PDB file of C-alpha atoms in Angstrom:
ATOM      1  CA  MET A 246       6.159  22.007   4.767  1.00 41.00           C
ATOM      2  CA  ALA A 247       7.825  18.716   5.564  1.00 44.00           C
ATOM      3  CA  PHE A 248       5.842  15.504   5.522  1.00 40.00           C
ATOM      4  CA  ALA A 249       5.481  13.563   8.714  1.00 40.00           C
ATOM      5  CA  LYS A 250       6.995  10.060   9.072  1.00 32.00           C
ATOM      6  CA  PHE A 251       4.442  10.103   7.128  1.00 30.00           C
ATOM      7  CA  ALA A 252      10.735 -14.575 -31.063  1.00 28.00           C
ATOM      8  CA  THR A 253      10.332 -15.024 -34.677  1.00 25.00           C
ATOM      9  CA  SER A 254       6.986 -16.380 -35.906  1.00 25.00           C
ATOM     10  CA  ALA A 255       6.747 -20.136 -36.312  1.00 30.00           C
ATOM     11  CA  THR A 256       5.914 -21.455 -39.767  1.00 26.00           C
ATOM     12  CA  LEU A 257       2.760 -23.563 -39.937  1.00 26.00           C
ATOM     13  CA  ALA A 258       2.322 -26.486 -42.294  1.00 30.00           C
ATOM     14  CA  PRO A 259      -0.575 -26.072 -44.737  1.00 30.00           C
ATOM     15  CA  PHE A 260      -4.046 -27.044 -43.482  1.00 29.00           C
ATOM     16  CA  SER A 261      -7.314 -27.390 -45.288  1.00 36.00           C
ATOM     17  CA  ALA A 262      -9.745 -24.518 -44.862  1.00 36.00           C
ATOM     18  CA  VAL A 263     -12.105 -26.747 -42.884  1.00 33.00           C
ATOM     19  CA  ARG A 264      -9.314 -27.887 -40.576  1.00 35.00           C
ATOM     20  CA  ARG A 265      -8.175 -24.298 -40.009  1.00 37.00           C
ATOM     21  CA  ALA A 266     -11.726 -23.210 -39.233  1.00 38.00           C
ATOM     22  CA  ALA A 267     -12.210 -26.064 -36.765  1.00 36.00           C
ATOM     23  CA  LEU A 268      -8.974 -25.307 -34.961  1.00 33.00           C
ATOM     24  CA  ALA A 269      -9.811 -21.615 -34.837  1.00 39.00           C
ATOM     25  CA  ALA A 270     -13.197 -22.352 -33.325  1.00 39.00           C
ATOM     26  CA  MET A 271     -11.613 -24.637 -30.716  1.00 36.00           C
ATOM     27  CA  ALA A 272      -9.073 -21.957 -29.834  1.00 39.00           C
ATOM     28  CA  VAL A 273     -11.737 -19.295 -29.410  1.00 39.00           C
ATOM     29  CA  SER A 274     -13.827 -21.624 -27.241  1.00 40.00           C
ATOM     30  CA  ALA A 275     -10.822 -22.368 -25.061  1.00 38.00           C
ATOM     31  CA  VAL A 276     -10.049 -18.681 -24.588  1.00 39.00           C
ATOM     32  CA  ILE A 277     -13.660 -17.913 -23.698  1.00 38.00           C
ATOM     33  CA  ALA A 278     -13.710 -20.774 -21.196  1.00 38.00           C
ATOM     34  CA  CYS A 279     -10.497 -19.553 -19.586  1.00 38.00           C
ATOM     35  CA  LEU A 280     -11.824 -16.037 -19.308  1.00 41.00           C
ATOM     36  CA  ALA A 281     -15.334 -16.917 -18.173  1.00 40.00           C
ATOM     37  CA  GLY A 282     -14.302 -19.588 -15.682  1.00 37.00           C
ATOM     38  CA  PRO A 283     -12.275 -17.408 -13.306  1.00 34.00           C
ATOM     39  CA  ALA A 284     -14.725 -14.540 -13.644  1.00 36.00           C
ATOM     40  CA  LEU A 285     -17.581 -16.755 -12.498  1.00 35.00           C
ATOM     41  CA  ALA A 286     -15.503 -18.404  -9.782  1.00 34.00           C
ATOM     42  CA  GLN A 287     -14.319 -15.053  -8.459  1.00 53.00           C
ATOM     43  CA  GLY A 288     -17.652 -13.237  -8.481  1.00 85.00           C
ATOM     44  CA  ALA A 289     -17.694 -10.343  -6.061  1.00 93.00           C
ATOM     45  CA  PRO A 290     -19.232 -11.321  -2.699  1.00 97.00           C
ATOM     46  CA  LYS A 291     -22.462  -9.497  -1.887  1.00 98.00           C
ATOM     47  CA  VAL A 292     -23.903  -8.507   1.454  1.00 98.00           C
ATOM     48  CA  LYS A 293     -27.531  -7.549   2.061  1.00 98.00           C
ATOM     49  CA  PHE A 294     -28.238  -4.987   4.761  1.00 98.00           C
ATOM     50  CA  VAL A 295     -31.735  -4.946   6.221  1.00 98.00           C
ATOM     51  CA  THR A 296     -32.299  -1.623   7.993  1.00 98.00           C
ATOM     52  CA  SER A 297     -35.133   0.231   9.644  1.00 98.00           C
ATOM     53  CA  GLU A 298     -35.252   2.459   6.539  1.00 98.00           C
ATOM     54  CA  GLY A 299     -35.221  -0.359   3.980  1.00 98.00           C
ATOM     55  CA  ASP A 300     -32.768  -2.788   2.379  1.00 98.00           C
ATOM     56  CA  PHE A 301     -29.661  -2.304   0.291  1.00 98.00           C
ATOM     57  CA  VAL A 302     -26.994  -4.624  -1.128  1.00 98.00           C
ATOM     58  CA  VAL A 303     -23.263  -4.031  -1.426  1.00 98.00           C
ATOM     59  CA  GLU A 304     -20.628  -5.975  -3.315  1.00 98.00           C
ATOM     60  CA  VAL A 305     -17.020  -6.106  -2.176  1.00 98.00           C
ATOM     61  CA  TYR A 306     -13.767  -6.600  -4.069  1.00 98.00           C
ATOM     62  CA  PRO A 307     -11.239  -9.059  -2.621  1.00 98.00           C
ATOM     63  CA  ASP A 308      -9.096  -8.658  -5.736  1.00 97.00           C
ATOM     64  CA  LYS A 309      -8.550  -5.002  -4.846  1.00 98.00           C
ATOM     65  CA  ALA A 310      -8.385  -4.975  -1.037  1.00 98.00           C
ATOM     66  CA  PRO A 311      -8.157  -8.590   0.155  1.00 98.00           C
ATOM     67  CA  LYS A 312      -7.387  -8.009   3.834  1.00 98.00           C
ATOM     68  CA  THR A 313     -10.035  -5.321   4.151  1.00 98.00           C
ATOM     69  CA  VAL A 314     -12.685  -7.489   2.480  1.00 98.00           C
ATOM     70  CA  ASP A 315     -11.799 -10.543   4.584  1.00 98.00           C
ATOM     71  CA  ASN A 316     -12.081  -8.395   7.703  1.00 98.00           C
ATOM     72  CA  PHE A 317     -15.470  -6.971   6.691  1.00 98.00           C
ATOM     73  CA  LEU A 318     -16.913 -10.345   5.678  1.00 98.00           C
ATOM     74  CA  GLN A 319     -15.793 -11.935   8.933  1.00 98.00           C
ATOM     75  CA  TYR A 320     -17.744  -9.300  10.846  1.00 98.00           C
ATOM     76  CA  VAL A 321     -20.751 -10.091   8.637  1.00 98.00           C
ATOM     77  CA  LYS A 322     -20.404 -13.835   9.300  1.00 98.00           C
ATOM     78  CA  ASP A 323     -20.032 -13.172  13.023  1.00 98.00           C
ATOM     79  CA  LYS A 324     -23.311 -11.161  12.989  1.00 98.00           C
ATOM     80  CA  HIS A 325     -21.400  -8.206  14.395  1.00 98.00           C
ATOM     81  CA  TYR A 326     -23.448  -5.685  12.420  1.00 98.00           C
ATOM     82  CA  ASP A 327     -26.843  -7.051  13.455  1.00 98.00           C
ATOM     83  CA  GLY A 328     -28.398  -4.604  15.896  1.00 98.00           C
ATOM     84  CA  THR A 329     -25.926  -1.789  15.223  1.00 98.00           C
ATOM     85  CA  ILE A 330     -26.861   1.695  14.063  1.00 98.00           C
ATOM     86  CA  PHE A 331     -25.767   4.315  11.580  1.00 98.00           C
ATOM     87  CA  HIS A 332     -24.439   6.617  14.262  1.00 98.00           C
ATOM     88  CA  ARG A 333     -23.026   9.376  12.022  1.00 98.00           C
ATOM     89  CA  ILE A 334     -24.932  10.874   9.097  1.00 98.00           C
ATOM     90  CA  ILE A 335     -23.900  13.949   7.112  1.00 98.00           C
ATOM     91  CA  SER A 336     -26.216  14.458   4.149  1.00 97.00           C
ATOM     92  CA  ASN A 337     -23.635  16.029   1.818  1.00 97.00           C
ATOM     93  CA  PHE A 338     -20.817  13.685   2.804  1.00 98.00           C
ATOM     94  CA  MET A 339     -21.405  10.103   3.976  1.00 98.00           C
ATOM     95  CA  VAL A 340     -23.321   7.753   6.308  1.00 98.00           C
ATOM     96  CA  GLN A 341     -21.294   5.765   8.836  1.00 98.00           C
ATOM     97  CA  GLY A 342     -22.101   2.738  10.960  1.00 98.00           C
ATOM     98  CA  GLY A 343     -21.030  -0.654  12.194  1.00 97.00           C
ATOM     99  CA  GLY A 344     -19.601   0.236  15.585  1.00 97.00           C
ATOM    100  CA  TYR A 345     -22.384   1.008  18.083  1.00 98.00           C
ATOM    101  CA  ASP A 346     -25.597  -0.647  19.187  1.00 97.00           C
ATOM    102  CA  ALA A 347     -28.912   1.160  19.648  1.00 95.00           C
ATOM    103  CA  LYS A 348     -27.889   2.250  23.150  1.00 96.00           C
ATOM    104  CA  TYR A 349     -24.629   3.750  21.828  1.00 96.00           C
ATOM    105  CA  ALA A 350     -22.554   1.030  23.425  1.00 96.00           C
ATOM    106  CA  GLU A 351     -19.429   0.451  21.346  1.00 97.00           C
ATOM    107  CA  LYS A 352     -19.158  -3.141  20.204  1.00 97.00           C
ATOM    108  CA  LYS A 353     -16.008  -5.148  20.804  1.00 97.00           C
ATOM    109  CA  THR A 354     -13.858  -5.566  17.705  1.00 98.00           C
ATOM    110  CA  ARG A 355     -10.973  -7.667  16.497  1.00 97.00           C
ATOM    111  CA  PRO A 356      -7.504  -6.136  15.942  1.00 97.00           C
ATOM    112  CA  PRO A 357      -7.445  -3.474  13.215  1.00 98.00           C
ATOM    113  CA  VAL A 358      -6.757  -4.244   9.575  1.00 98.00           C
ATOM    114  CA  VAL A 359      -3.772  -2.923   7.622  1.00 97.00           C
ATOM    115  CA  HIS A 360      -4.542   0.028   5.341  1.00 98.00           C
ATOM    116  CA  GLU A 361      -4.910  -1.051   1.678  1.00 98.00           C
ATOM    117  CA  GLY A 362      -6.062   2.179   0.041  1.00 97.00           C
ATOM    118  CA  ARG A 363      -3.087   2.773  -2.242  1.00 96.00           C
ATOM    119  CA  GLU A 364      -2.840  -0.883  -3.231  1.00 96.00           C
ATOM    120  CA  ALA A 365      -6.539  -0.952  -4.149  1.00 97.00           C
ATOM    121  CA  LEU A 366      -6.223   2.177  -6.313  1.00 96.00           C
ATOM    122  CA  ALA A 367      -3.096   0.829  -8.012  1.00 94.00           C
ATOM    123  CA  LYS A 368      -5.105  -2.295  -8.960  1.00 96.00           C
ATOM    124  CA  GLY A 369      -7.813  -0.185 -10.569  1.00 96.00           C
ATOM    125  CA  GLY A 370     -10.069   0.046  -7.543  1.00 97.00           C
ATOM    126  CA  ALA A 371     -12.673   2.751  -7.107  1.00 97.00           C
ATOM    127  CA  LYS A 372     -12.172   6.138  -5.531  1.00 97.00           C
ATOM    128  CA  ASN A 373     -14.401   7.652  -2.860  1.00 98.00           C
ATOM    129  CA  VAL A 374     -17.327   8.461  -5.143  1.00 98.00           C
ATOM    130  CA  VAL A 375     -21.088   8.259  -4.630  1.00 98.00           C
ATOM    131  CA  GLY A 376     -22.211   4.793  -3.564  1.00 98.00           C
ATOM    132  CA  THR A 377     -18.809   3.375  -2.689  1.00 98.00           C
ATOM    133  CA  LEU A 378     -18.105   1.562   0.561  1.00 98.00           C
ATOM    134  CA  ALA A 379     -15.007   2.485   2.549  1.00 98.00           C
ATOM    135  CA  MET A 380     -13.455   1.801   5.936  1.00 98.00           C
ATOM    136  CA  ALA A 381     -13.768   4.338   8.733  1.00 98.00           C
ATOM    137  CA  ARG A 382     -10.749   4.858  10.971  1.00 97.00           C
ATOM    138  CA  THR A 383      -9.059   7.218  13.404  1.00 95.00           C
ATOM    139  CA  ASN A 384      -6.082   9.428  12.544  1.00 94.00           C
ATOM    140  CA  ASP A 385      -3.983   6.257  12.555  1.00 96.00           C
ATOM    141  CA  PRO A 386      -4.197   4.895   8.969  1.00 96.00           C
ATOM    142  CA  HIS A 387      -3.987   1.314  10.241  1.00 97.00           C
ATOM    143  CA  SER A 388      -6.779   1.589  12.819  1.00 97.00           C
ATOM    144  CA  ALA A 389      -9.842   0.450  10.809  1.00 98.00           C
ATOM    145  CA  SER A 390     -11.794  -2.380  12.411  1.00 98.00           C
ATOM    146  CA  SER A 391     -15.567  -2.813  11.962  1.00 98.00           C
ATOM    147  CA  GLN A 392     -16.862   0.656  11.136  1.00 98.00           C
ATOM    148  CA  PHE A 393     -17.561   1.535   7.513  1.00 98.00           C
ATOM    149  CA  PHE A 394     -19.117   4.396   5.603  1.00 98.00           C
ATOM    150  CA  ILE A 395     -20.979   4.871   2.338  1.00 98.00           C
ATOM    151  CA  ASN A 396     -20.112   7.944   0.290  1.00 98.00           C
ATOM    152  CA  VAL A 397     -23.216   9.929  -0.652  1.00 98.00           C
ATOM    153  CA  LYS A 398     -21.227  12.409  -2.769  1.00 98.00           C
ATOM    154  CA  ASP A 399     -17.883  12.362  -4.568  1.00 98.00           C
ATOM    155  CA  ASN A 400     -15.316  12.901  -1.807  1.00 98.00           C
ATOM    156  CA  ASP A 401     -12.035  13.352  -3.650  1.00 96.00           C
ATOM    157  CA  PHE A 402     -10.259  14.570  -0.529  1.00 95.00           C
ATOM    158  CA  LEU A 403     -10.698  11.098   1.011  1.00 97.00           C
ATOM    159  CA  ASN A 404      -8.780   9.345  -1.780  1.00 97.00           C
ATOM    160  CA  PRO A 405      -5.387   7.797  -1.072  1.00 97.00           C
ATOM    161  CA  THR A 406      -2.437   9.580  -2.672  1.00 95.00           C
ATOM    162  CA  LEU A 407      -0.296   7.435  -4.954  1.00 94.00           C
ATOM    163  CA  ILE A 408       3.407   8.118  -4.498  1.00 94.00           C
ATOM    164  CA  PRO A 409       5.451   8.619  -7.713  1.00 93.00           C
ATOM    165  CA  PRO A 410       8.425   6.272  -8.293  1.00 94.00           C
ATOM    166  CA  GLY A 411      11.914   7.066  -7.102  1.00 95.00           C
ATOM    167  CA  ASP A 412      13.859   7.464  -3.898  1.00 94.00           C
ATOM    168  CA  PRO A 413      14.138  10.272  -3.350  1.00 95.00           C
ATOM    169  CA  VAL A 414      10.963  11.181  -5.219  1.00 95.00           C
ATOM    170  CA  PRO A 415      12.131  13.804  -7.765  1.00 94.00           C
ATOM    171  CA  ARG A 416       8.923  15.823  -7.728  1.00 95.00           C
ATOM    172  CA  PHE A 417       5.712  15.593  -5.735  1.00 93.00           C
ATOM    173  CA  GLU A 418       2.730  17.944  -5.631  1.00 92.00           C
ATOM    174  CA  TYR A 419       0.274  18.116  -2.759  1.00 91.00           C
ATOM    175  CA  GLN A 420      -2.358  20.746  -2.006  1.00 87.00           C
ATOM    176  CA  GLY A 421      -0.808  23.203  -4.421  1.00 89.00           C
ATOM    177  CA  GLN A 422       2.733  22.867  -3.126  1.00 91.00           C
ATOM    178  CA  VAL A 423       5.640  21.240  -4.945  1.00 94.00           C
ATOM    179  CA  TYR A 424       8.199  19.115  -3.111  1.00 93.00           C
ATOM    180  CA  GLU A 425      11.448  18.046  -4.763  1.00 94.00           C
ATOM    181  CA  ASN A 426      13.839  15.204  -3.930  1.00 94.00           C
ATOM    182  CA  THR A 427      11.762  14.058  -0.963  1.00 95.00           C
ATOM    183  CA  PRO A 428      12.811  10.806   0.736  1.00 95.00           C
ATOM    184  CA  ARG A 429      10.292   8.172  -0.296  1.00 95.00           C
ATOM    185  CA  ALA A 430       9.701   6.960   3.252  1.00 95.00           C
ATOM    186  CA  GLN A 431       8.498  10.419   4.293  1.00 94.00           C
ATOM    187  CA  LEU A 432       5.793  10.347   1.645  1.00 94.00           C
ATOM    188  CA  VAL A 433       4.815   6.712   2.059  1.00 94.00           C
ATOM    189  CA  ASN A 434       4.404   7.109   5.813  1.00 93.00           C
ATOM    190  CA  ALA A 435       2.808  10.575   5.884  1.00 93.00           C
ATOM    191  CA  PRO A 436      -0.599  10.108   7.585  1.00 92.00           C
ATOM    192  CA  GLN A 437      -2.264  12.812   5.485  1.00 92.00           C
ATOM    193  CA  LEU A 438      -1.509  10.901   2.268  1.00 95.00           C
ATOM    194  CA  TYR A 439      -3.120   7.562   3.172  1.00 96.00           C
ATOM    195  CA  GLY A 440      -6.744   8.486   2.530  1.00 97.00           C
ATOM    196  CA  TYR A 441      -9.506   5.917   3.059  1.00 98.00           C
ATOM    197  CA  THR A 442      -9.706   2.410   1.645  1.00 98.00           C
ATOM    198  CA  VAL A 443     -12.593   1.811  -0.772  1.00 98.00           C
ATOM    199  CA  PHE A 444     -13.436  -1.897  -0.883  1.00 98.00           C
ATOM    200  CA  GLY A 445     -16.935  -2.131  -2.356  1.00 98.00           C
ATOM    201  CA  LYS A 446     -20.045  -0.303  -3.545  1.00 98.00           C
ATOM    202  CA  VAL A 447     -23.813  -0.292  -3.258  1.00 98.00           C
ATOM    203  CA  ILE A 448     -25.299  -2.230  -6.173  1.00 98.00           C
ATOM    204  CA  SER A 449     -28.978  -2.018  -5.213  1.00 98.00           C
ATOM    205  CA  GLY A 450     -30.983   0.033  -2.773  1.00 98.00           C
ATOM    206  CA  MET A 451     -29.103   3.291  -3.182  1.00 98.00           C
ATOM    207  CA  ASP A 452     -32.493   4.961  -2.783  1.00 98.00           C
ATOM    208  CA  VAL A 453     -32.518   3.589   0.759  1.00 98.00           C
ATOM    209  CA  VAL A 454     -29.053   5.018   1.420  1.00 98.00           C
ATOM    210  CA  ASN A 455     -30.271   8.370   0.091  1.00 98.00           C
ATOM    211  CA  LYS A 456     -33.238   8.120   2.440  1.00 98.00           C
ATOM    212  CA  ILE A 457     -30.912   7.444   5.366  1.00 98.00           C
ATOM    213  CA  LYS A 458     -28.741  10.448   4.557  1.00 98.00           C
ATOM    214  CA  LEU A 459     -31.751  12.756   4.934  1.00 98.00           C
ATOM    215  CA  VAL A 460     -32.731  11.599   8.424  1.00 98.00           C
ATOM    216  CA  PRO A 461     -32.705  14.600  10.815  1.00 98.00           C
ATOM    217  CA  THR A 462     -29.690  14.588  13.111  1.00 98.00           C
ATOM    218  CA  GLY A 463     -28.462  16.160  16.307  1.00 98.00           C
ATOM    219  CA  PRO A 464     -26.592  15.138  19.457  1.00 97.00           C
ATOM    220  CA  GLY A 465     -26.896  11.573  20.687  1.00 96.00           C
ATOM    221  CA  GLY A 466     -25.074   9.265  23.055  1.00 94.00           C
ATOM    222  CA  PRO A 467     -21.420  10.309  23.281  1.00 95.00           C
ATOM    223  CA  PHE A 468     -21.600  12.348  20.066  1.00 97.00           C
ATOM    224  CA  PRO A 469     -22.307  16.103  19.985  1.00 97.00           C
ATOM    225  CA  THR A 470     -23.624  16.188  16.410  1.00 97.00           C
ATOM    226  CA  ASP A 471     -24.653  14.177  13.308  1.00 98.00           C
ATOM    227  CA  VAL A 472     -26.553  11.441  15.183  1.00 98.00           C
ATOM    228  CA  PRO A 473     -29.975  10.475  13.763  1.00 98.00           C
ATOM    229  CA  LYS A 474     -32.755  11.722  16.021  1.00 97.00           C
ATOM    230  CA  THR A 475     -34.640   8.557  15.124  1.00 96.00           C
ATOM    231  CA  PRO A 476     -32.171   5.647  15.214  1.00 96.00           C
ATOM    232  CA  VAL A 477     -31.364   4.017  11.881  1.00 98.00           C
ATOM    233  CA  LEU A 478     -30.971   0.378  12.839  1.00 98.00           C
ATOM    234  CA  ILE A 479     -29.115  -2.317  10.930  1.00 98.00           C
ATOM    235  CA  LYS A 480     -31.403  -5.271  11.616  1.00 98.00           C
ATOM    236  CA  SER A 481     -29.137  -7.718   9.797  1.00 98.00           C
ATOM    237  CA  ALA A 482     -26.195  -7.966   7.400  1.00 98.00           C
ATOM    238  CA  THR A 483     -26.054 -11.248   5.493  1.00 98.00           C
ATOM    239  CA  LEU A 484     -23.755 -12.711   2.865  1.00 97.00           C
ATOM    240  CA  VAL A 485     -25.990 -13.472  -0.108  1.00 94.00           C
ATOM    241  CA  ASN A 486     -23.572 -15.261  -2.469  1.00 75.00           C
TER     242      ASN A 486
END
């Protein structure tokens, strides 16, 4: 199957034991300050969702997926999510929302955000596991706008595929098949290898998310299945730090 365009040590002069101890303490304090300062300054932004089923809080990671996080937070600041619903719920998969109001009218969005799934993983970002927050999209990897989903089980098949080094790539395995000497561009651009960008996780209120996932579903609005029979409303989404 072919993939779619898809130095030596310095010598120190002698110091007294007291002087050495003082300098060592100063050095340790400086290192701690350097480490603690940026960590505090770059604390992960948090968003509180108030829903008809209860509240939950997510944190997002601009160090892993900066464009995706900026996009999401702008929708929060614009109050885009207030009054929207979780329109797609699959109890053994995920809960999805952020695109439709209670009358199933699709809300207007800004231009889509570039896909950052591989970059986030390469920086040590999370995979699509229980409680993580990811962007929903169409078959076009770069089509995500406002809709997001929360994984309610480990969904390995949604993870982006990291492409091994080389051009051509000497060896690549996918779904049990081995491909050899594949042009890198074919792998990088193959839609089936992009996966879904994880950019945050639920840090409190996962019990509420688990409550949402169990809401009975059926047809609703323009959707033939997986729509809550009793709407699950996002009353507000607010940046809390």
